[in-house]
mmCIF file of C-alpha atoms in Angstrom:
data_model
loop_
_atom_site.group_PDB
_atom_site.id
_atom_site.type_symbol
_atom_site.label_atom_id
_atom_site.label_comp_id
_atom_site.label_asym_id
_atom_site.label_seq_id
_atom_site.Cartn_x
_atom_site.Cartn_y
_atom_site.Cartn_z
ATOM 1 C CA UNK A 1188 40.572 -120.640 -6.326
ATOM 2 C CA UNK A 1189 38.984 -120.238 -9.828
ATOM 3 C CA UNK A 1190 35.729 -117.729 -8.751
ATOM 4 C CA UNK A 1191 32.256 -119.646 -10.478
ATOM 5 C CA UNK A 1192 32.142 -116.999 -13.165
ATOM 6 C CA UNK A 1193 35.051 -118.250 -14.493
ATOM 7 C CA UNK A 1194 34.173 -121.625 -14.887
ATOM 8 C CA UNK A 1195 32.798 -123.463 -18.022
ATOM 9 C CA UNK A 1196 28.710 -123.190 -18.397
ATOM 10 C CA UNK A 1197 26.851 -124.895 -21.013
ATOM 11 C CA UNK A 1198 25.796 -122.377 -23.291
ATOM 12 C CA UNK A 1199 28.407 -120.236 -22.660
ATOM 13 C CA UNK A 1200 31.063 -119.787 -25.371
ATOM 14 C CA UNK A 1201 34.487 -120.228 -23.830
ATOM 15 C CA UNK A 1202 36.855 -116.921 -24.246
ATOM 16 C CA UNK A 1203 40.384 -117.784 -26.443
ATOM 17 C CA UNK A 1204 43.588 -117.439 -25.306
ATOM 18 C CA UNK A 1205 45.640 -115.021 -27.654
ATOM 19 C CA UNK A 1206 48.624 -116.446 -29.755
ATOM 20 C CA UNK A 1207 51.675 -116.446 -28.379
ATOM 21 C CA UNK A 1208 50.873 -117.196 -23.948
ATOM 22 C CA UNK A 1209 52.953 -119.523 -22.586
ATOM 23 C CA UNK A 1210 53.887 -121.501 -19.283
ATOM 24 C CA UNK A 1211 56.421 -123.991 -18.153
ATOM 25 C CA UNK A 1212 55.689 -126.234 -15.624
ATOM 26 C CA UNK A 1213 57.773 -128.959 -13.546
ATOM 27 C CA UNK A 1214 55.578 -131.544 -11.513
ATOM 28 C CA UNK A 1215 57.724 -134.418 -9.250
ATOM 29 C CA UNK A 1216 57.455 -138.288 -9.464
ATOM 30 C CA UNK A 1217 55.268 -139.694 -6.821
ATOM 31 C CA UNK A 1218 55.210 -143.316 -4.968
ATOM 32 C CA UNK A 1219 51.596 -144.313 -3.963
ATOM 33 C CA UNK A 1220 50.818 -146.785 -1.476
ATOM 34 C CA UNK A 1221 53.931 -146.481 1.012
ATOM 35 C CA UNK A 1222 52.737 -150.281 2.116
ATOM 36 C CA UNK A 1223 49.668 -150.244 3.400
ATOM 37 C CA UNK A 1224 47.945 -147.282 2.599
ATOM 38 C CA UNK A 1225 46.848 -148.956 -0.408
ATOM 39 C CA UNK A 1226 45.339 -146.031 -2.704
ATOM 40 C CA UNK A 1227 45.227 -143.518 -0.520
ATOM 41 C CA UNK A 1228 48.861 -142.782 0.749
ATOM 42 C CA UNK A 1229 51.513 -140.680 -1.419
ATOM 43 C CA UNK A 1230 54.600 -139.463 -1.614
ATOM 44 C CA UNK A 1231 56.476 -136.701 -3.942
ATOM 45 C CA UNK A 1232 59.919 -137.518 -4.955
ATOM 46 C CA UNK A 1233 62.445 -135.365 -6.890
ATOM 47 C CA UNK A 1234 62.764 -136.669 -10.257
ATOM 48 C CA UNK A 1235 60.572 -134.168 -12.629
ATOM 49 C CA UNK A 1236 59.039 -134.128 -15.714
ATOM 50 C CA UNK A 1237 58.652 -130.257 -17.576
ATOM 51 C CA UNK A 1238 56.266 -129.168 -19.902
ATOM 52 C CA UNK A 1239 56.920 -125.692 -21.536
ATOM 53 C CA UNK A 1240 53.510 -124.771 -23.412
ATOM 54 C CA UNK A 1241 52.971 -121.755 -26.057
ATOM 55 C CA UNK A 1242 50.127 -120.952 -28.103
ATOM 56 C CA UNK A 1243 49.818 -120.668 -31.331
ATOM 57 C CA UNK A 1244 47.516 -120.206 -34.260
ATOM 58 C CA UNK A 1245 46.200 -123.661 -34.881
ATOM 59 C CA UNK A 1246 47.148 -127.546 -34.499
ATOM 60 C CA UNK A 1247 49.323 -129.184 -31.658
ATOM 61 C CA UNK A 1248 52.858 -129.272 -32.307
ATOM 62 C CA UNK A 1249 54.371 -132.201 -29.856
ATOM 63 C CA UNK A 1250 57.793 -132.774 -28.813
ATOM 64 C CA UNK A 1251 59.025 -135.153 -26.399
ATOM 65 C CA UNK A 1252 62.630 -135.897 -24.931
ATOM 66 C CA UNK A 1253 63.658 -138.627 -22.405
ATOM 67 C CA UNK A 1254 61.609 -141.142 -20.803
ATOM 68 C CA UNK A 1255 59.139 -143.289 -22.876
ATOM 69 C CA UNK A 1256 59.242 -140.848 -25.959
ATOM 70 C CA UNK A 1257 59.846 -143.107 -28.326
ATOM 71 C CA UNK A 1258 56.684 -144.830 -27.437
ATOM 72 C CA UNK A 1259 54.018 -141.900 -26.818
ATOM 73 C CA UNK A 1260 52.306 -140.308 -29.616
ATOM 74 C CA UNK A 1261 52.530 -136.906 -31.249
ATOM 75 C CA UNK A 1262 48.945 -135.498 -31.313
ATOM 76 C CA UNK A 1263 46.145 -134.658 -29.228
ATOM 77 C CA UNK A 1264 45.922 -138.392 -27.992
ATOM 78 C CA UNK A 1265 48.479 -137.739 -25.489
ATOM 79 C CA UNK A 1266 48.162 -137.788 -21.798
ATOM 80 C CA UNK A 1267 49.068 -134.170 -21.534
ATOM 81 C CA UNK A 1268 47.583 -132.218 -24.574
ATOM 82 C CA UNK A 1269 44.182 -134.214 -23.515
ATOM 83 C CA UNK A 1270 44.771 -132.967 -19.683
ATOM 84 C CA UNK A 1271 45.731 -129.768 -21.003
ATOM 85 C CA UNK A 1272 42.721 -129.302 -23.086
ATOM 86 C CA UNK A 1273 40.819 -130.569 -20.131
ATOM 87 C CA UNK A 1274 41.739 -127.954 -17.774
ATOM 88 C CA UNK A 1275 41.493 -125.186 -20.345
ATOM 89 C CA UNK A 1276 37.589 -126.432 -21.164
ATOM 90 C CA UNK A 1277 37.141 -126.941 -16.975
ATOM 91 C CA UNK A 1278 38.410 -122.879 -16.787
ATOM 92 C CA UNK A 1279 35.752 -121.638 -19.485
ATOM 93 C CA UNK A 1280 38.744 -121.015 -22.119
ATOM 94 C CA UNK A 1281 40.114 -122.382 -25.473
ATOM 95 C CA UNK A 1282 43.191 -122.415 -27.350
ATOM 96 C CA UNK A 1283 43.896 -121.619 -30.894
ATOM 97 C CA UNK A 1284 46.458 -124.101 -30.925
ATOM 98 C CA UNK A 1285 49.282 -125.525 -28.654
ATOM 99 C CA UNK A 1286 52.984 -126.012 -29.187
ATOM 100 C CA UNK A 1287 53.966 -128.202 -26.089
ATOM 101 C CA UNK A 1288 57.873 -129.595 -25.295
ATOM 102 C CA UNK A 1289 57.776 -132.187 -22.787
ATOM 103 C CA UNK A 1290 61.231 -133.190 -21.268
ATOM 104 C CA UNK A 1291 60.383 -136.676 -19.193
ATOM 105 C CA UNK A 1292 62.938 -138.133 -16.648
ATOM 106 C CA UNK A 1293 60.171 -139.980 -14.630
ATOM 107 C CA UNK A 1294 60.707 -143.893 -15.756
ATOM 108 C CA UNK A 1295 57.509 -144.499 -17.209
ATOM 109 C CA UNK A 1296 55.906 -147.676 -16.129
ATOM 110 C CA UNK A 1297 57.833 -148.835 -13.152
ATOM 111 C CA UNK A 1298 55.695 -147.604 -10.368
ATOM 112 C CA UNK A 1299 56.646 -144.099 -10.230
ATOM 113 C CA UNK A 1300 53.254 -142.008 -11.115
ATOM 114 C CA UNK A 1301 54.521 -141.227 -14.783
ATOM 115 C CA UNK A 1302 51.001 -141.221 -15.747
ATOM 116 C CA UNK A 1303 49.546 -139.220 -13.111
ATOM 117 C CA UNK A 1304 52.257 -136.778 -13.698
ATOM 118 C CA UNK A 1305 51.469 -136.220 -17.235
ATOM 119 C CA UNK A 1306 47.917 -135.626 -16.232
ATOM 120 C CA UNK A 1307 49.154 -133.156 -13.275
ATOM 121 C CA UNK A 1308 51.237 -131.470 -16.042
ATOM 122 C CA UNK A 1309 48.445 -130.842 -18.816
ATOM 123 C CA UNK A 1310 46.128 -129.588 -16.095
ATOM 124 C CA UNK A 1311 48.997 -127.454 -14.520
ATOM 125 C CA UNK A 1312 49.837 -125.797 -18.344
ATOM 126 C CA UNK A 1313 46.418 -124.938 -18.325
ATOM 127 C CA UNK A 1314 46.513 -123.391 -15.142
ATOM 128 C CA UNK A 1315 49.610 -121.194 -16.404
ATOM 129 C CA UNK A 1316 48.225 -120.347 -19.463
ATOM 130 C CA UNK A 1317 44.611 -118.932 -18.226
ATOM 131 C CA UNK A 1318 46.890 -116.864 -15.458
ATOM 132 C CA UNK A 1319 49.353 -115.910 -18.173
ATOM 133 C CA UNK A 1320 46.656 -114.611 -20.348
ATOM 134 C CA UNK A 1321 45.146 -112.520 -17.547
ATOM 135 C CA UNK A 1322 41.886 -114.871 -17.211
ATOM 136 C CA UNK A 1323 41.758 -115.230 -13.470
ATOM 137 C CA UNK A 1324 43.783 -116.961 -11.264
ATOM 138 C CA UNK A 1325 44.121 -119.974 -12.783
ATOM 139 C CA UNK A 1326 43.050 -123.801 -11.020
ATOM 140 C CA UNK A 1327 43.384 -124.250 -7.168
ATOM 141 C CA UNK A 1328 45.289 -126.849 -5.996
ATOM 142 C CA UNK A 1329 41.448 -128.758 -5.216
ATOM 143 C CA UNK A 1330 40.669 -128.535 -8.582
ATOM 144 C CA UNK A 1331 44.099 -130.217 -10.130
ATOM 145 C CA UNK A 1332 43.845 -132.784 -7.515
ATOM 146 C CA UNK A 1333 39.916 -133.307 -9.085
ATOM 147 C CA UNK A 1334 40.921 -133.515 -12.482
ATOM 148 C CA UNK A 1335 43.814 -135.569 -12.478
ATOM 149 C CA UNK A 1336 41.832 -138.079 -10.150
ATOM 150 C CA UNK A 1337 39.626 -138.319 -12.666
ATOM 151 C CA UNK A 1338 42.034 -139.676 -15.061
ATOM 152 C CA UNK A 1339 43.528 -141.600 -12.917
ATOM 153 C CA UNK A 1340 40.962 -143.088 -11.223
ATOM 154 C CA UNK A 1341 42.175 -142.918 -7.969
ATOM 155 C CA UNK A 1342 43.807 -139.758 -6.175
ATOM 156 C CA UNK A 1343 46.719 -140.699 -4.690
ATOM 157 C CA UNK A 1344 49.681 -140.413 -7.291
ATOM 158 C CA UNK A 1345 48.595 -137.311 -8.896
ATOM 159 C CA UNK A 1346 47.316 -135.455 -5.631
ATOM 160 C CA UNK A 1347 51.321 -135.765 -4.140
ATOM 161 C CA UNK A 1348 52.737 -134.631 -7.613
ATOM 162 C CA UNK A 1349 50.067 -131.347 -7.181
ATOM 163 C CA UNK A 1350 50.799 -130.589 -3.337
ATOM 164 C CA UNK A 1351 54.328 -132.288 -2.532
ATOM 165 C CA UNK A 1352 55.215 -133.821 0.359
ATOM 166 C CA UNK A 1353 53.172 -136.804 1.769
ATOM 167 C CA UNK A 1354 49.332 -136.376 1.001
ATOM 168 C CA UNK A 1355 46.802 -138.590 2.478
ATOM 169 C CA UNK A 1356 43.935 -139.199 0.115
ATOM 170 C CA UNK A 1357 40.233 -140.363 0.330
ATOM 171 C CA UNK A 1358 37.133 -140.429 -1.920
ATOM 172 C CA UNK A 1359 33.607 -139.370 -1.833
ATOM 173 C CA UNK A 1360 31.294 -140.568 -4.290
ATOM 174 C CA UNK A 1361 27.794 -139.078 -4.528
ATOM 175 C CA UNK A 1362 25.138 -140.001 -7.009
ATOM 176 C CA UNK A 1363 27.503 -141.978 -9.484
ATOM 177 C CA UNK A 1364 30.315 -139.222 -9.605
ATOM 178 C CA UNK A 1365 33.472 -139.274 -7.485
ATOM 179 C CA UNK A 1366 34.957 -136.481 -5.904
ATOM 180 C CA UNK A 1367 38.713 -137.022 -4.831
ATOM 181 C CA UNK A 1368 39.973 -135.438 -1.849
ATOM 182 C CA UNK A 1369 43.886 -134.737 -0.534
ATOM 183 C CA UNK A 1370 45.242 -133.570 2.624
ATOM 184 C CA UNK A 1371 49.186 -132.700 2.948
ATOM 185 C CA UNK A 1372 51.056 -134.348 5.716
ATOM 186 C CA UNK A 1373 54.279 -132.488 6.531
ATOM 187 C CA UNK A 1374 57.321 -135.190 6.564
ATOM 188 C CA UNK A 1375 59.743 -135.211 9.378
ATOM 189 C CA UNK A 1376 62.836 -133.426 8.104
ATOM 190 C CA UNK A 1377 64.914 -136.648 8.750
ATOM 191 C CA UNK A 1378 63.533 -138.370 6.564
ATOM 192 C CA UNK A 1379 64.275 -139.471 2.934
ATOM 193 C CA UNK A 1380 64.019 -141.964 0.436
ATOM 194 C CA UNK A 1381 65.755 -144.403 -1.684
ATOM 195 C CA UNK A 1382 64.176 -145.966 -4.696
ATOM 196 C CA UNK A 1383 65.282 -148.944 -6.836
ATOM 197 C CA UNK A 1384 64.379 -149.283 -10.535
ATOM 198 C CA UNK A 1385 64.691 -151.979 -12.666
ATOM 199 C CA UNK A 1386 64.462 -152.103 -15.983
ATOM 200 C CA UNK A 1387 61.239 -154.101 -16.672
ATOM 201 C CA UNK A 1388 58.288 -152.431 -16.817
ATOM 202 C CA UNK A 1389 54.577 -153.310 -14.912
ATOM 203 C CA UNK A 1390 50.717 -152.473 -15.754
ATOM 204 C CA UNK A 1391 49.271 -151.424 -13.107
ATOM 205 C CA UNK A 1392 45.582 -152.784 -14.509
ATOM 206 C CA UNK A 1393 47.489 -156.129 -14.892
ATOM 207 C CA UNK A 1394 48.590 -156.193 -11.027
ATOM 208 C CA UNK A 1395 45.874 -154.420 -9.491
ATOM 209 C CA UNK A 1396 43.493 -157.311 -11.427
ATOM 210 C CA UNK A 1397 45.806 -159.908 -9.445
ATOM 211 C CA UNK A 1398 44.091 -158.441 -6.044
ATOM 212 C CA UNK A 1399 41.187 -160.625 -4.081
ATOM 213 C CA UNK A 1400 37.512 -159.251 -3.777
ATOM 214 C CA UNK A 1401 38.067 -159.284 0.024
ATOM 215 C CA UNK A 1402 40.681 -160.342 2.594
ATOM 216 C CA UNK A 1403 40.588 -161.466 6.025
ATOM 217 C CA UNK A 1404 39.965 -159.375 8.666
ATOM 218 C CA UNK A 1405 42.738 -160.016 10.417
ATOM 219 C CA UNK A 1406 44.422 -158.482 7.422
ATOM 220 C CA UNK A 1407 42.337 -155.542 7.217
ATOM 221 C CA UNK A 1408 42.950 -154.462 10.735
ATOM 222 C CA UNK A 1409 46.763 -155.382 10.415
ATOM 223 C CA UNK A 1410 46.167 -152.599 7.699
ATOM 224 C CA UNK A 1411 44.117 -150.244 8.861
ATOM 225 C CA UNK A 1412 47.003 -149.730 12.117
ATOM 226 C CA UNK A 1413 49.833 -149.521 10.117
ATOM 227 C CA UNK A 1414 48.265 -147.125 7.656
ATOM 228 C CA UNK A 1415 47.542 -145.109 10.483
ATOM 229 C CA UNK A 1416 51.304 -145.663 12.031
ATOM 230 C CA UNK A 1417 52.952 -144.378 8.599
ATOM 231 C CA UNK A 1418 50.693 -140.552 9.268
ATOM 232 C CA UNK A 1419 53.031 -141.085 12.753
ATOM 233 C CA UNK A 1420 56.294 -142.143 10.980
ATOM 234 C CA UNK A 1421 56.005 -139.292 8.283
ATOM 235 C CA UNK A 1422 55.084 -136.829 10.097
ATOM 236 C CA UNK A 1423 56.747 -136.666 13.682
ATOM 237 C CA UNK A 1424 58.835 -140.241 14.793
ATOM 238 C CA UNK A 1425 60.415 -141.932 11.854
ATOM 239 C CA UNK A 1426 61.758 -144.471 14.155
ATOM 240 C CA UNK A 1427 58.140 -146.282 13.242
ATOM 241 C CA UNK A 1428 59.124 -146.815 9.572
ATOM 242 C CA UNK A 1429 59.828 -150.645 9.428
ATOM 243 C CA UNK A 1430 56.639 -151.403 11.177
ATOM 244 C CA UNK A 1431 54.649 -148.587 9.643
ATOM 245 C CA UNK A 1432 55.803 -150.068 6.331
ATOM 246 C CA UNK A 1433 54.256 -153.637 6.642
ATOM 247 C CA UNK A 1434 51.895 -154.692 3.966
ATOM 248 C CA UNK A 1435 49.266 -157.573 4.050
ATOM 249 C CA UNK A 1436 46.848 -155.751 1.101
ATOM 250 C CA UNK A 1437 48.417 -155.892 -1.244
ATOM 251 C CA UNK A 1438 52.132 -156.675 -2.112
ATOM 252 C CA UNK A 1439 51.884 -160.440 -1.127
ATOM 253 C CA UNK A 1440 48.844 -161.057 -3.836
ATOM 254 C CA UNK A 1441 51.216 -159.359 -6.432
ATOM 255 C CA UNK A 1442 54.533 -160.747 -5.270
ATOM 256 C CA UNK A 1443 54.292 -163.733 -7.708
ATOM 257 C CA UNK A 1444 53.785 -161.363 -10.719
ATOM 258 C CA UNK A 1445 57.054 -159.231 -10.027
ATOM 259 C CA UNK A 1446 59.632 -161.497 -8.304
ATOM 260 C CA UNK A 1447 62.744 -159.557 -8.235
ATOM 261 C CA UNK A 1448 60.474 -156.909 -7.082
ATOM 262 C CA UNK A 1449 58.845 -159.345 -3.923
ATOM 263 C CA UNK A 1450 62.798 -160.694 -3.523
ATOM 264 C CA UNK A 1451 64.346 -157.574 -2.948
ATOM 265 C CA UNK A 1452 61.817 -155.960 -0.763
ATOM 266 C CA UNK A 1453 61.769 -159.233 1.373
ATOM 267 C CA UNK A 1454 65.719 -158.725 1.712
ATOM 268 C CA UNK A 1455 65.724 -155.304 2.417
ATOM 269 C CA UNK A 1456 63.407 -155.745 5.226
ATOM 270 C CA UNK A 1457 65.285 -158.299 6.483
ATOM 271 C CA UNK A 1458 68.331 -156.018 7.095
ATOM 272 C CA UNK A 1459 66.269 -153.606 8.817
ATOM 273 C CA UNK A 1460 64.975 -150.994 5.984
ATOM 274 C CA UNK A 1461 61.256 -150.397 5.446
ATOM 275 C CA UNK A 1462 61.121 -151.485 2.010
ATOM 276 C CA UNK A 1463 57.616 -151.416 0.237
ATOM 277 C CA UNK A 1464 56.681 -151.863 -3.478
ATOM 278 C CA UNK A 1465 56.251 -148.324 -5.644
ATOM 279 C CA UNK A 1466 52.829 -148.161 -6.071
ATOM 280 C CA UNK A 1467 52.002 -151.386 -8.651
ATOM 281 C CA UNK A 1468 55.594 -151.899 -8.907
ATOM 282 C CA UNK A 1469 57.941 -152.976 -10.328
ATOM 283 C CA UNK A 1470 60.398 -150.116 -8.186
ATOM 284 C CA UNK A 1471 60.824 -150.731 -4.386
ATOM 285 C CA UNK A 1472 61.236 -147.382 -2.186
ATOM 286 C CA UNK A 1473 63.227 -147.346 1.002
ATOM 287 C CA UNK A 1474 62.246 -144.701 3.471
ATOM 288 C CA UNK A 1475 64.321 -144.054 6.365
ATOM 289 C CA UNK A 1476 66.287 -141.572 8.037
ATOM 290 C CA UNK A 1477 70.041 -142.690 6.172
ATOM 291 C CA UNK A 1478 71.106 -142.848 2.697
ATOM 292 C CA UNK A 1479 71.252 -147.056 2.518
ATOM 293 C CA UNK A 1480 74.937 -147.840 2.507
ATOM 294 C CA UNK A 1481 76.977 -149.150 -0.033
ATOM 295 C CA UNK A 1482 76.695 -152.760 0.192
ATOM 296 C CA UNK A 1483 72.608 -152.621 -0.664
ATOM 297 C CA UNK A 1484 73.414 -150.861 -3.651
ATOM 298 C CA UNK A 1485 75.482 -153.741 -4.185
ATOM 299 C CA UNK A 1486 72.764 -156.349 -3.029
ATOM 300 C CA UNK A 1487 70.055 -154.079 -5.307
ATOM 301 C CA UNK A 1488 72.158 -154.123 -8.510
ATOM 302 C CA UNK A 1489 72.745 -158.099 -8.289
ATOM 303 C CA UNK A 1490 68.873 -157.741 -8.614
ATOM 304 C CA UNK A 1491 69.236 -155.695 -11.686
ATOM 305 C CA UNK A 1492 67.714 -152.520 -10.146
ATOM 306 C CA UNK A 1493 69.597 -149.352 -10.544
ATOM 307 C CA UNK A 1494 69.617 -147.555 -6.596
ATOM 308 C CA UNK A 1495 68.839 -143.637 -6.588
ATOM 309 C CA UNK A 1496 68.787 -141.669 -3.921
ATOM 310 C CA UNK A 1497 65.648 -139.173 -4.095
ATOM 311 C CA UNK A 1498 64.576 -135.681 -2.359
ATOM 312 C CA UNK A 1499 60.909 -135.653 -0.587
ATOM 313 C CA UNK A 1500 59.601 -133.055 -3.245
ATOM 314 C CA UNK A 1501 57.122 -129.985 -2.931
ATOM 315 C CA UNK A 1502 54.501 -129.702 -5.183
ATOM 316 C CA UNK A 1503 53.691 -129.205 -8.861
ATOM 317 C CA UNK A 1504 55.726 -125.366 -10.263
ATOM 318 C CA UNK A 1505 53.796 -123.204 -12.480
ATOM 319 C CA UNK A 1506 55.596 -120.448 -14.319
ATOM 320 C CA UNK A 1507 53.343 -117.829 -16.289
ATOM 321 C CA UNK A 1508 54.831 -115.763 -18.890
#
């Protein structure tokens, strides 16, 4: 863990990285939610996004590949060069300048922590670079999960791209400021996951402002059991999944606002696989302890969603040097 003296203190000029350091790092998709853990269940899945990051002596020099690049910017507005520069300031260092190559295959905007991953991967960089340079050890795996909840607002995307796995997530707030909080579940080796993507796209501040100020109870403690079911059904008896899948929080308030995404979910579950919504959508995931046979790729594709079958991934890799 980064040691106090190491942090930034006011006052205290921060200490440059030389030209010419440089990491790569390669951070997983996540799903969020799993049902009903509504913000505070997670799972990494192997489809990556890489960042390789050099120094240099001034400017940012930006290039993207793959996924959404055609529709991020080039300069220090973007998700990771502001994450980047976040975790260098948060370590008590500075860089002359950054040269950054980001390679995306996470589908940006379908429900598949894109965002959260960018922010994991800027932090991460940063990380790399203060270790590469010989400036300490670099961020703990509490402190990426701090920062990238702070730009997302919510740990539970960002804090399964950091650790892997399944993560269960909470947050404590304390005179106005939030800390965010992550625990790793180990998943049961048998299982794995399926997830369908469509081509459309979803915002999650557009579905998450589709959600009711409060439900009924009976809703809540439907919930509150099968959020603590799915810790069972990860971890140790994956014959729970179907009912440790069910959702009354959420997904029904947002069903109207993605209906091939509500449709296909309701007909998975109907022929036995515990089909949830990706975090705000529009992707469903299938866990289970099978790849899903042929004829729901079929059924899936009719739907226009492309089936892939996924890995449950470790955490966020940091190369220095």
């Amino acid at each position: 863990m980064t040691q106090p003296d190491e942090m930034a203190r006011p006052g205290v000029a921060p200490r440059q990285l030389p030209v010419g350091v440089s990491t790569r790092v390669r951070v997983p998709a996540s799903s969020a939610n799993l049902g009903p853990g509504f913000d505070c269940l997670g799972i990494a899945l192997g489809i990556y996004d890489e960042v390789i990051v050099e120094t240099i002596d001034s400017g940012v020099v930006l290039d993207v590949e793959g996924e959404g690049s055609a529709n991020v910017p080039r300069d220090d507005s973007h998700l990771v060069v502001r994450a980047l520069r976040r975790g260098l300031a948060h370590a008590g260092v500075s860089a002359p300048g950054l040269k950054l190559r980001c390679v995306n295959t996470i589908p940006h905007s379908r429900g598949l922590g894109s965002s959260a991953a960018a922010a994991v991967s800027g932090l991460a960089a940063a990380s790399g670079l203060v270790r590469a340079a010989g400036f300490g050890a670099g961020l703990s795996d509490a402190e990426l999960v701090q920062l990238s909840g702070e730009f997302e607002g919510h740990p539970d995307n960002a804090a399964a791209s950091v650790l892997g796995s399944a993560v269960v997530t909470w947050t404590e707030s304390a005179d106005g400021v939030d800390s965010y909080h992550a625990h790793r579940l180990a998943v049961h080796p048998d299982v794995c996951a399926t997830v369908f993507v469509p081509d459309t796209e979803s915002s999650t501040s557009f579905t998450r402002g589709l959600l009711p100020d409060s439900v009924p109870r009976e809703d809540a403690i439907f919930n509150l059991s099968r959020a603590a079911l799915a810790v069972v059904a990860l971890t140790s008896d994956p014959s729970n999944l179907m009912a440790a899948s069910a959702d009354r929080l959420h997904q029904p308030y947002r069903a109207s606002a993605m209906l091939p995404t509500s449709t296909l979910v309701a007909e998975l579950r109907a022929r036995g696989h515990a089909a949830t919504v990706s975090g705000a959508g529009p992707t469903v995931l299938v866990l289970g302890t099978a790849p899903v046979p042929a004829d729901i790729r079929v059924l899936a594709q009719g739907h226009g969603f492309e089936t892939r079958s996924v890995a449950i991934a470790g955490g966020v890799d940091i190369t220095a040097g």
